[in-house]
Coordinates of C-alpha atoms in Angstrom, one line a residue:
X1 CA 109.1 112.2 91.9
X2 CA 107.6 113.9 94.8
X3 CA 109.7 113.0 98.1
X4 CA 108.5 113.9 101.7
X5 CA 111.8 114.1 103.8
X6 CA 110.9 112.1 106.7
X7 CA 114.3 110.9 107.5
X8 CA 115.8 114.4 107.9
X9 CA 112.9 115.6 110.3
X10 CA 113.4 112.3 112.4
X11 CA 117.3 112.5 112.6
X12 CA 117.0 116.2 113.7
X13 CA 114.1 116.1 116.1
X14 CA 115.6 116.2 119.9
X15 CA 115.3 113.1 121.7
X16 CA 113.2 113.4 125.0
X17 CA 115.1 110.9 126.4
X18 CA 117.6 113.7 127.6
X19 CA 114.7 114.9 129.5
X20 CA 114.8 112.0 131.8
X21 CA 112.1 109.3 132.3
X22 CA 109.4 111.8 133.1
X23 CA 109.8 113.5 130.1
X24 CA 110.1 110.6 127.8
X25 CA 106.7 109.0 129.5
X26 CA 105.3 112.3 128.8
X27 CA 106.3 112.6 124.9
X28 CA 105.5 108.8 124.5
X29 CA 101.7 109.7 125.8
X30 CA 101.6 113.0 124.5
X31 CA 98.6 113.7 122.0
X32 CA 101.7 114.5 119.0
X33 CA 102.6 111.1 119.7
X34 CA 99.6 109.0 119.9
X35 CA 96.9 111.0 118.8
X36 CA 94.9 108.1 117.0
X37 CA 94.6 106.4 120.1
X38 CA 93.6 109.7 122.0
X39 CA 91.2 110.0 119.3
X40 CA 89.7 106.3 119.3
X41 CA 89.4 106.9 123.4
X42 CA 87.3 110.1 122.5
X43 CA 85.1 108.4 120.0
X44 CA 84.6 105.2 122.3
X45 CA 83.6 107.5 125.1
X46 CA 81.0 109.3 122.7
X47 CA 79.3 106.9 121.2
X48 CA 79.3 104.8 124.1
X49 CA 77.2 107.6 125.6
X50 CA 75.2 107.9 122.5
X51 CA 74.4 104.4 121.2
X52 CA 75.2 102.1 123.9
X53 CA 73.1 99.1 123.3
X54 CA 74.6 98.7 119.4
X55 CA 78.1 100.1 119.8
X56 CA 79.2 98.4 122.9
X57 CA 77.7 95.0 121.5
X58 CA 80.3 92.3 120.6
X59 CA 79.2 91.5 117.6
X60 CA 79.7 94.9 116.2
X61 CA 83.3 94.9 117.4
X62 CA 84.1 91.3 115.6
X63 CA 82.3 92.3 112.4
X64 CA 84.3 95.7 112.4
X65 CA 87.3 94.0 113.1
X66 CA 86.6 91.5 109.9
X67 CA 85.5 94.5 107.9
X68 CA 88.3 96.3 108.3
X69 CA 91.3 93.6 107.7
X70 CA 91.2 94.1 103.8
X71 CA 91.1 97.9 104.1
X72 CA 94.2 97.5 106.8
X73 CA 95.8 95.2 104.4
X74 CA 95.8 97.6 101.5
X75 CA 96.6 100.8 103.7
X76 CA 99.7 98.5 104.9
X77 CA 100.7 97.8 101.3
X78 CA 100.6 101.9 100.7
X79 CA 103.3 102.3 103.5
X80 CA 106.2 100.5 101.6
X81 CA 106.1 102.9 98.3
X82 CA 105.1 105.8 100.5
X83 CA 108.3 105.1 103.0
X84 CA 110.2 105.1 99.8
X85 CA 108.6 108.9 98.7
X86 CA 106.4 107.2 96.0
X87 CA 102.4 108.1 95.9
X88 CA 100.6 104.8 94.5
X89 CA 97.4 106.6 93.3
X90 CA 96.5 103.1 91.5
X91 CA 96.2 101.1 94.9
X92 CA 92.4 101.0 94.6
X93 CA 92.5 99.7 90.9
X94 CA 95.1 96.9 92.1
X95 CA 92.6 95.9 94.6
X96 CA 90.0 95.6 91.7
X97 CA 92.5 93.9 89.6
X98 CA 93.0 91.2 92.1
X99 CA 89.6 90.6 93.2
X100 CA 88.5 90.5 89.3
X101 CA 91.3 88.4 88.2
X102 CA 90.9 85.6 90.7
X103 CA 87.3 85.2 90.0
X104 CA 87.9 85.0 86.4
X105 CA 90.5 82.3 86.9
X106 CA 88.2 80.5 89.1
X107 CA 85.6 80.7 86.4
X108 CA 87.8 79.2 84.1
X109 CA 88.4 76.2 86.5
X110 CA 91.8 76.8 87.8
X111 CA 92.7 75.2 91.0
X112 CA 92.6 77.8 94.1
X113 CA 96.5 77.5 94.7
X114 CA 96.8 78.2 90.7
X115 CA 94.6 81.0 90.8
X116 CA 95.9 82.9 93.9
X117 CA 99.4 82.4 92.6
X118 CA 98.7 83.7 89.2
X119 CA 96.8 86.8 90.6
X120 CA 99.9 87.7 93.0
X121 CA 102.1 87.4 89.9
X122 CA 100.1 89.7 88.3
X123 CA 100.1 92.3 91.1
X124 CA 103.9 91.9 91.3
X125 CA 103.9 92.7 87.5
X126 CA 101.6 95.9 88.0
X127 CA 104.1 97.2 90.6
X128 CA 106.8 96.4 88.1
X129 CA 105.3 98.2 85.3
X130 CA 104.5 101.1 87.6
X131 CA 108.0 101.3 89.1
X132 CA 109.7 101.5 85.6
X133 CA 107.5 104.1 84.4
X134 CA 108.5 106.3 87.7
X135 CA 112.2 105.5 87.4
X136 CA 112.9 104.6 83.5
X137 CA 110.6 107.0 81.9
X138 CA 111.0 109.5 84.8
X139 CA 107.2 110.2 85.1
X140 CA 106.1 111.5 88.5
X141 CA 104.6 109.1 90.6
X142 CA 101.2 110.9 90.9
X143 CA 101.1 110.9 87.0
X144 CA 102.4 107.3 86.5
X145 CA 100.3 105.9 89.0
X146 CA 97.3 108.0 87.8
X147 CA 97.4 106.8 84.5
X148 CA 98.3 103.0 85.7
X149 CA 94.8 103.4 87.7
X150 CA 92.9 104.4 84.5
X151 CA 94.6 101.2 82.8
X152 CA 93.6 99.0 85.1
X153 CA 90.3 100.0 85.6
X154 CA 89.9 99.4 81.8
X155 CA 91.3 95.8 82.2
X156 CA 88.9 94.8 84.8
X157 CA 86.2 95.6 82.8
X158 CA 87.6 94.1 79.8
X159 CA 88.1 91.0 81.9
X160 CA 84.8 90.8 83.5
X161 CA 83.0 92.1 80.5
X162 CA 81.7 94.9 82.8
X163 CA 79.7 92.7 85.0
X164 CA 80.3 90.6 88.2
X165 CA 81.6 86.9 87.9
X166 CA 79.3 84.8 90.2
X167 CA 79.4 81.2 91.6
X168 CA 83.0 81.1 92.6
X169 CA 82.3 78.0 95.0
X170 CA 82.2 77.3 98.6
X171 CA 86.0 76.5 99.2
X172 CA 87.3 79.6 97.6
X173 CA 84.8 81.6 100.0
X174 CA 86.1 79.7 103.0
X175 CA 89.2 81.8 102.2
X176 CA 87.8 84.8 103.8
X177 CA 84.6 83.6 105.8
X178 CA 86.6 80.3 107.4
X179 CA 87.0 81.2 111.4
X180 CA 89.7 80.2 114.0
X181 CA 88.9 80.9 117.7
X182 CA 85.7 83.0 116.2
X183 CA 87.9 85.3 114.3
X184 CA 87.6 85.0 110.3
X185 CA 90.9 84.2 108.6
X186 CA 91.8 87.5 107.1
X187 CA 92.4 89.1 110.3
X188 CA 95.0 86.5 111.1
X189 CA 96.3 87.2 107.4
X190 CA 96.6 90.9 108.3
X191 CA 98.6 90.2 111.5
X192 CA 101.1 88.0 109.3
X193 CA 101.5 90.6 106.7
X194 CA 102.0 93.6 109.3
X195 CA 104.6 91.5 111.0
X196 CA 106.4 91.0 107.9
X197 CA 106.3 94.3 106.7
X198 CA 107.5 95.8 110.0
X199 CA 110.2 93.4 110.3
X200 CA 111.5 94.7 106.7
X201 CA 111.0 98.1 107.1
X202 CA 112.5 98.5 110.8
X203 CA 114.8 95.5 111.3
X204 CA 116.6 95.1 107.9
X205 CA 119.1 96.9 105.7
X206 CA 116.7 96.7 103.0
X207 CA 114.0 98.6 105.1
X208 CA 116.6 101.4 106.0
X209 CA 117.3 101.8 102.3
X210 CA 113.4 102.3 101.5
X211 CA 113.4 104.8 104.5
X212 CA 116.5 106.5 103.0
X213 CA 115.2 106.8 99.6
X214 CA 111.9 108.4 101.0
X215 CA 113.8 110.7 103.4
X216 CA 116.2 112.4 100.8
X217 CA 116.6 110.8 97.3
X218 CA 119.7 112.5 96.2
X219 CA 121.8 111.7 99.8
X220 CA 120.5 108.0 99.7
X221 CA 122.0 108.0 96.0
X222 CA 125.2 109.5 97.1
X223 CA 125.3 106.9 100.1
X224 CA 125.3 104.0 97.6
X225 CA 121.5 103.0 98.0
X226 CA 120.3 101.8 94.6
X227 CA 117.4 104.1 94.5
X228 CA 115.6 103.1 91.2
X229 CA 115.8 99.5 92.3
X230 CA 114.5 100.3 96.0
X231 CA 111.5 102.1 94.4
X232 CA 110.7 99.5 91.9
X233 CA 110.7 96.7 94.6
X234 CA 108.7 99.0 97.1
X235 CA 105.7 98.9 94.1
X236 CA 106.1 95.5 93.3
X237 CA 105.4 94.5 97.1
X238 CA 103.0 96.8 97.2
X239 CA 101.2 95.1 94.2
X240 CA 101.7 92.0 95.8
X241 CA 99.7 92.7 98.9
X242 CA 97.1 94.7 97.2
X243 CA 96.2 91.7 94.9
X244 CA 96.1 89.4 98.3
X245 CA 93.5 92.1 99.6
X246 CA 91.5 91.7 96.0
X247 CA 91.6 88.0 96.4
X248 CA 90.1 88.1 99.7
X249 CA 87.4 90.7 98.5
X250 CA 86.3 88.0 95.9
X251 CA 86.4 85.4 98.3
X252 CA 84.2 87.1 100.8
X253 CA 81.7 88.6 98.3
X254 CA 81.6 85.2 96.5
X255 CA 81.7 87.3 93.0
X256 CA 84.3 89.3 91.0
X257 CA 83.1 92.8 91.2
X258 CA 85.2 95.2 88.8
X259 CA 83.7 98.5 90.8
X260 CA 84.8 97.8 94.1
X261 CA 88.5 98.9 94.2
X262 CA 88.4 102.7 94.0
X263 CA 86.3 102.7 97.3
X264 CA 89.8 101.4 99.0
X265 CA 91.7 104.2 97.8
X266 CA 90.8 107.0 100.3
X267 CA 90.5 104.9 103.4
X268 CA 94.1 103.5 102.4
X269 CA 95.7 106.7 102.2
X270 CA 93.8 108.4 105.1
X271 CA 94.9 105.7 107.6
X272 CA 98.7 105.7 106.2
X273 CA 98.9 109.5 106.6
X274 CA 97.2 109.4 109.9
X275 CA 99.6 106.4 110.7
X276 CA 102.6 108.5 110.1
X277 CA 102.0 110.7 112.8
X278 CA 101.8 107.9 115.3
X279 CA 104.7 106.0 117.3
X280 CA 107.9 106.8 114.5
X281 CA 108.1 110.7 114.5
X282 CA 106.8 111.4 111.0
X283 CA 107.7 108.1 109.5
X284 CA 105.1 106.0 107.7
X285 CA 105.0 103.0 109.8
X286 CA 103.0 99.6 110.0
X287 CA 101.4 99.6 113.6
X288 CA 100.3 103.3 113.4
X289 CA 98.7 102.8 110.0
X290 CA 96.4 99.4 111.2
X291 CA 95.7 101.4 114.3
X292 CA 94.3 104.3 112.2
X293 CA 92.2 101.9 110.2
X294 CA 90.4 101.1 113.0
X295 CA 90.4 104.3 114.6
X296 CA 88.7 105.9 111.5
X297 CA 86.6 102.9 111.2
X298 CA 85.3 103.5 114.6
X299 CA 84.0 106.8 113.9
X300 CA 82.3 105.7 110.8
X301 CA 80.4 102.9 112.6
X302 CA 79.4 105.0 115.5
X303 CA 78.0 107.6 113.1
X304 CA 76.2 105.0 111.1
X305 CA 74.7 103.3 114.1
X306 CA 73.4 106.9 115.2
X307 CA 71.6 106.9 112.0
X308 CA 73.7 109.2 110.0
X309 CA 73.7 109.2 106.0
X310 CA 75.1 106.6 103.8
X311 CA 77.7 109.3 102.7
X312 CA 79.1 110.1 106.1
X313 CA 82.2 107.4 105.0
X314 CA 83.4 109.7 102.6
X315 CA 83.2 112.7 104.5
X316 CA 84.6 111.1 107.4
X317 CA 87.8 109.6 105.4
X318 CA 88.2 112.7 103.8
X319 CA 88.4 114.9 106.6
X320 CA 90.7 112.6 108.6
X321 CA 92.8 112.7 105.3
X322 CA 93.0 116.4 105.5
X323 CA 93.6 116.2 109.1
X324 CA 96.4 114.0 109.0
X325 CA 98.3 115.4 106.3
X326 CA 97.9 118.7 108.0
X327 CA 99.4 117.0 111.6
X328 CA 102.3 115.4 109.0
X329 CA 103.0 118.8 107.6
X330 CA 103.0 120.7 111.1
X331 CA 105.1 118.0 112.5
X332 CA 107.9 118.4 109.7
X333 CA 107.7 122.2 109.9
X334 CA 108.0 122.3 113.8
X335 CA 110.9 119.6 113.3
X336 CA 113.0 121.8 111.0
X337 CA 112.4 125.2 113.2
X338 CA 113.6 123.4 116.0
X339 CA 116.6 122.2 114.1
X340 CA 117.5 125.3 112.8
X341 CA 117.4 127.0 116.3
X342 CA 119.7 124.4 117.6
X343 CA 122.2 125.1 114.6
X344 CA 122.0 128.8 115.2
X345 CA 122.7 128.5 119.0
X346 CA 125.5 126.2 118.3
X347 CA 127.1 128.9 115.8
X348 CA 126.5 132.0 118.3
X349 CA 130.0 133.6 119.0
X350 CA 130.7 133.7 122.6
X351 CA 129.8 136.9 123.9
X352 CA 133.0 139.4 125.2
X353 CA 133.4 140.2 128.6

């Protein structure tokens, strides 16, 4: 299983607090700490000057807030297994299963509460299966989730018979299109999920076990962490959130489309990796990921409003993913180099007079 050692880097980096309040503030506002926010400022200024009439329109921002809520949910679902050192390449297919299964269940005349419950349960079962492949069958997470993704794509085609499932009904559409104070329900759901995941990861022993597992698997195991259980539970949580995102997709589109899921894979990973360079010193984190989703969406929307071709979103997200991984690797390398230098200074023998 592939593991990125974020915990070791975090504990070895020197704290900026030692330099006093001024240094702490400079560190907090530096490009290295909040690069996504500085990129957002640059994009905002660029497109405000380039296409001010459409880019600065309030309806544009309201639509972008709503459009990206499901992408942000998908990216936040990825944060959990990534924090445990697991790469879930099946995340797009899990969204597709949630969309297609919920639509199919509704077409069988199940009530909405039962439909949503069974869809979330299916997401949990998929996460459980992927987790067992990793911890029991000892298949690398890349390979295991890639295989699961292919199986899920076949499953969605089988459920839907390769066609869109239509006529889901107005009450079901209200889940994703209804508004409160001018903001659609998925945005509120995103905030609730983000708060819940943030609290678990940052404020509970379970979250510390997740980060310990992702930081150093062997060390966490020696410290008494049940790493296999942690990995499986992280994938179950990811599956449930991804299925919820898929349910909202089918509600918004009023159809169950088996082909939509893979489109969420690249934006979700790009946001999660870019988010890991924000706020938390290299750790995958919820708020950095959510901000990264909307920063990337701002760039894509601005280019679209400026008349860019239809392939721009894929290009933009791909370059963002490469940039985010590069920043993360650079941060890890710098942290390790600094730690080694401090260790050598401590061990240097005193010079004789």
